[in-house]
Amino acid sequence: MRDAPRDDVGDADLSVGTPKEWAAGVPGVLHSLGHARDHLGPVRTVRTLLRLNQVDGVDCPGCAWPEGHDRKKAEFCENGVKAVAEEATLRRIPSGFWAEHAVSELAQRSGYWLGQQGRLVEPLLKRAGSDHYEPVDWDTALDVVAEELRALGDPDQASFYTSGRTSNEAAFLYQLLVRAYGTNNLPDCSNMCHESSGLALTETIGIGKGSVTLDDLEQAEVILVMGQNPGTNHPRMLTALQAAKKAGATIVAVNPLPEAGLLRFKDPQKPSGVVGRGTDMADQFLQIRVNGDLALLQAVNKRLVETGAVDERFVAEKTEGYAALVAHLAQVDDDVVRRATGLHDGEIEELVSRLAGAERIVVCWAMGLTQHKNSVATIREVVNLLLLRGAIGKPGAGVCPVRGHSNVQGDRTMGIWEKPPPELLDGLRAEFGFEPPAADGLDTVDTIRALRDGRVRAVVAMGGNFVAATPDSAVTEAAVRSARLTVHVATKLNRSHTVTGEVAVLLPCLGRTERDVQASGEQVVTVEDSMSSVHASRGRLEPASPLLRSEVAIVCGLGERLAPALPWARFRDDYSSIREAIERVVPHCEGYASRSVAPGGYLLPHASRGRQVFATPSGLAQFSVNELVVVEVPPGRLLLQTVRSHDQYNTTIYGLDDRYRGVTGGRRVVFVHPSDVAALGLTDGAMVDLVSEWNDGERTAPGFRVVAYPTARGCAAAYFPETNVLVPLDSTADGSQTPTSKSVVVRLVPA
């Protein structure tokens, strides 16, 4: 399978310089404000940014990092500014665009080019047999969607995807609509990122969410940051880490790539971040090989047991499974650990010493831990470490999975899940008087398989970029094109809108920054951040078009056609009625209607936050035994991880630069250690095809420039979505079925 380059802007201007050794500072401010000015103009930029992440303002549509109690006037980061600028842009796609550009032509354009065309401003329909979208009115668009869905032989022939930018109100109504329609096929972006975290945490501590708050970070003695690049993916986390350092915390970074934000941070809101050196962040950097995290954690846990650095009282009173863990750790082979991690014994001993001397430990992680075959086991081993030290359920200690999308955690809380908990179904039944389906539905990977095999004939996507975000691009695109119907609720054009079924519908929605006025007046929505804090978001900008509808209104419009017995008009007219229903239906949302919109919002309950209580069946935290399996990379191959550039957020490409890694003007680069470049008989700057190897054959991503870079030996990194073609559909994490985008065996073939 071969992925032909579709980047019409090309990489002709690609250049590579020296990686940066610090993040943010004045350049970050200037770069982000320049991007905002280009999209918004100066007055609109100021008016928009000063309300971003404020108590009475709009929640950033970028990452899910929480806000503190004392908010600054400039409570945003570079990538947050870019996310807002992309959404609130003054650019519009005119009606004539669709007659000028066939869908097949748009499919050859890059994601960057598509996004730069501006906002969608009217409903669009591609009829069967046509190669063009055409503007239509809302009734026509929604009627087509409803008619196509009703025409399916079985509700399970449709799958309903959700992005993490959907508000809690829209997410709640969306899952209500889907279940009233008759299926639990509710794949979402959690399946692609933190599904491994949710499963591992549910098994071990009873709740699949992080247990810490921002206050805990500042009270921690040691913060272990694993598989994460906060400088690019959630830059406001650097401010929290800086505060923790000031309070005396030690920070340890574990990552195959040295990332500027974890080397040094210049806070542009402080004098030292403007004219001074800034803050040195990581006290220890462990440059681990890709997929070496489980081996490292088991080596650390083994040494904690051997040296007696175990909180015996906590283990005896609050956990079970300790004896089995100790027996397993005794068998961990130090040579296997060295081979898997690429670390020296002294580096591991230094980490053990730091952890053994601390009682308050927080472990943070992101997709560098969650997208491997052994991801669930790795995160269970994170919990083992914290349980050994008694470092969970008390101030300054606990688990911190950092969500990458602004409301992906809220979507799951609201019921966007293919495996609905019985309590949610009971609530739906009691509130709305219908029998919701009980059988598990399809997740993202199974949806693609079902499309490929003809078992799913329609895909409806509430936001997101399904085709670009998913693995095995050639397989996924062919599967989607075999569908009868594809529907996307979106603010801007992206690649998924150019890979369509026979019939395709684009439904343009309000962005989070825009005013949402319904029959009862101006509305607010609510979201949940990475640390389970729910708060309100109030858009203030005038909508990009009078034809735009809110996500809530769009779902209600479909609901009136597919499940007319439910009170869609009431929900659409007044979002407070949705929050009242959430309060009655969704588990653990007591008081939601008032508390979620109170100034600053409130924390959803977590059994082990601030107290050592665990929501497991036995009431005890669970130690786990995790088999240590090392990815074997054949000679002449490298283990590739897919990463973001600094000029992108998920699949949204803001520009063609990766300032911190020294790349400008292009994206088709592969980062390889200089010694590996030489060993492979290549040179810095050589052009290669990336070829992944799997048991069903090879996959090729052509035309990448080799960049000699200080990554871990035997490893490589390249940007997604360009390299998603290399990730086999059937290569997924055990248990969670998250694609193994961070563990791809590749060879570099001279182009």
mmCIF file with all atom_site columns, C-alpha atoms in Angstrom, residues 670 682 685-690 701-706 747-751:
data_model
loop_
_atom_site.group_PDB
_atom_site.id
_atom_site.type_symbol
_atom_site.label_atom_id
_atom_site.label_alt_id
_atom_site.label_comp_id
_atom_site.label_asym_id
_atom_site.label_entity_id
_atom_site.label_seq_id
_atom_site.pdbx_PDB_ins_code
_atom_site.Cartn_x
_atom_site.Cartn_y
_atom_site.Cartn_z
_atom_site.occupancy
_atom_site.B_iso_or_equiv
_atom_site.pdbx_formal_charge
_atom_site.auth_seq_id
_atom_site.auth_comp_id
_atom_site.auth_asym_id
_atom_site.auth_atom_id
_atom_site.pdbx_PDB_model_num
ATOM 1  C CA . VAL A 1 670 ? 11.884 11.707 9.558  1.00 0.00 ? 670 VAL A CA 1
ATOM 2  C CA . LEU A 1 682 ? 22.232 7.248  4.556  1.00 0.00 ? 682 LEU A CA 1
ATOM 3  C CA . GLY A 1 685 ? 19.114 15.319 4.117  1.00 0.00 ? 685 GLY A CA 1
ATOM 4  C CA . ALA A 1 686 ? 18.703 12.125 2.066  1.00 0.00 ? 686 ALA A CA 1
ATOM 5  C CA . MET A 1 687 ? 15.268 11.434 0.591  1.00 0.00 ? 687 MET A CA 1
ATOM 6  C CA . VAL A 1 688 ? 13.678 8.137  1.598  1.00 0.00 ? 688 VAL A CA 1
ATOM 7  C CA . ASP A 1 689 ? 10.416 6.247  1.550  1.00 0.00 ? 689 ASP A CA 1
ATOM 8  C CA . LEU A 1 690 ? 9.196  4.980  4.917  1.00 0.00 ? 690 LEU A CA 1
ATOM 9  C CA . ALA A 1 701 ? 4.775  6.652  2.929  1.00 0.00 ? 701 ALA A CA 1
ATOM 10 C CA . PRO A 1 702 ? 6.997  8.139  0.207  1.00 0.00 ? 702 PRO A CA 1
ATOM 11 C CA . GLY A 1 703 ? 9.160  11.208 -0.035 1.00 0.00 ? 703 GLY A CA 1
ATOM 12 C CA . PHE A 1 704 ? 10.584 11.971 3.432  1.00 0.00 ? 704 PHE A CA 1
ATOM 13 C CA . ARG A 1 705 ? 13.759 13.892 4.179  1.00 0.00 ? 705 ARG A CA 1
ATOM 14 C CA . VAL A 1 706 ? 16.105 12.336 6.715  1.00 0.00 ? 706 VAL A CA 1
ATOM 15 C CA . ARG A 1 747 ? 12.822 0.621  7.155  1.00 0.00 ? 747 ARG A CA 1
ATOM 16 C CA . LEU A 1 748 ? 14.103 3.649  5.274  1.00 0.00 ? 748 LEU A CA 1
ATOM 17 C CA . VAL A 1 749 ? 14.392 3.022  1.549  1.00 0.00 ? 749 VAL A CA 1
ATOM 18 C CA . PRO A 1 750 ? 16.331 5.554  -0.569 1.00 0.00 ? 750 PRO A CA 1
ATOM 19 C CA . ALA A 1 751 ? 13.841 7.336  -2.800 1.00 0.00 ? 751 ALA A CA 1
#
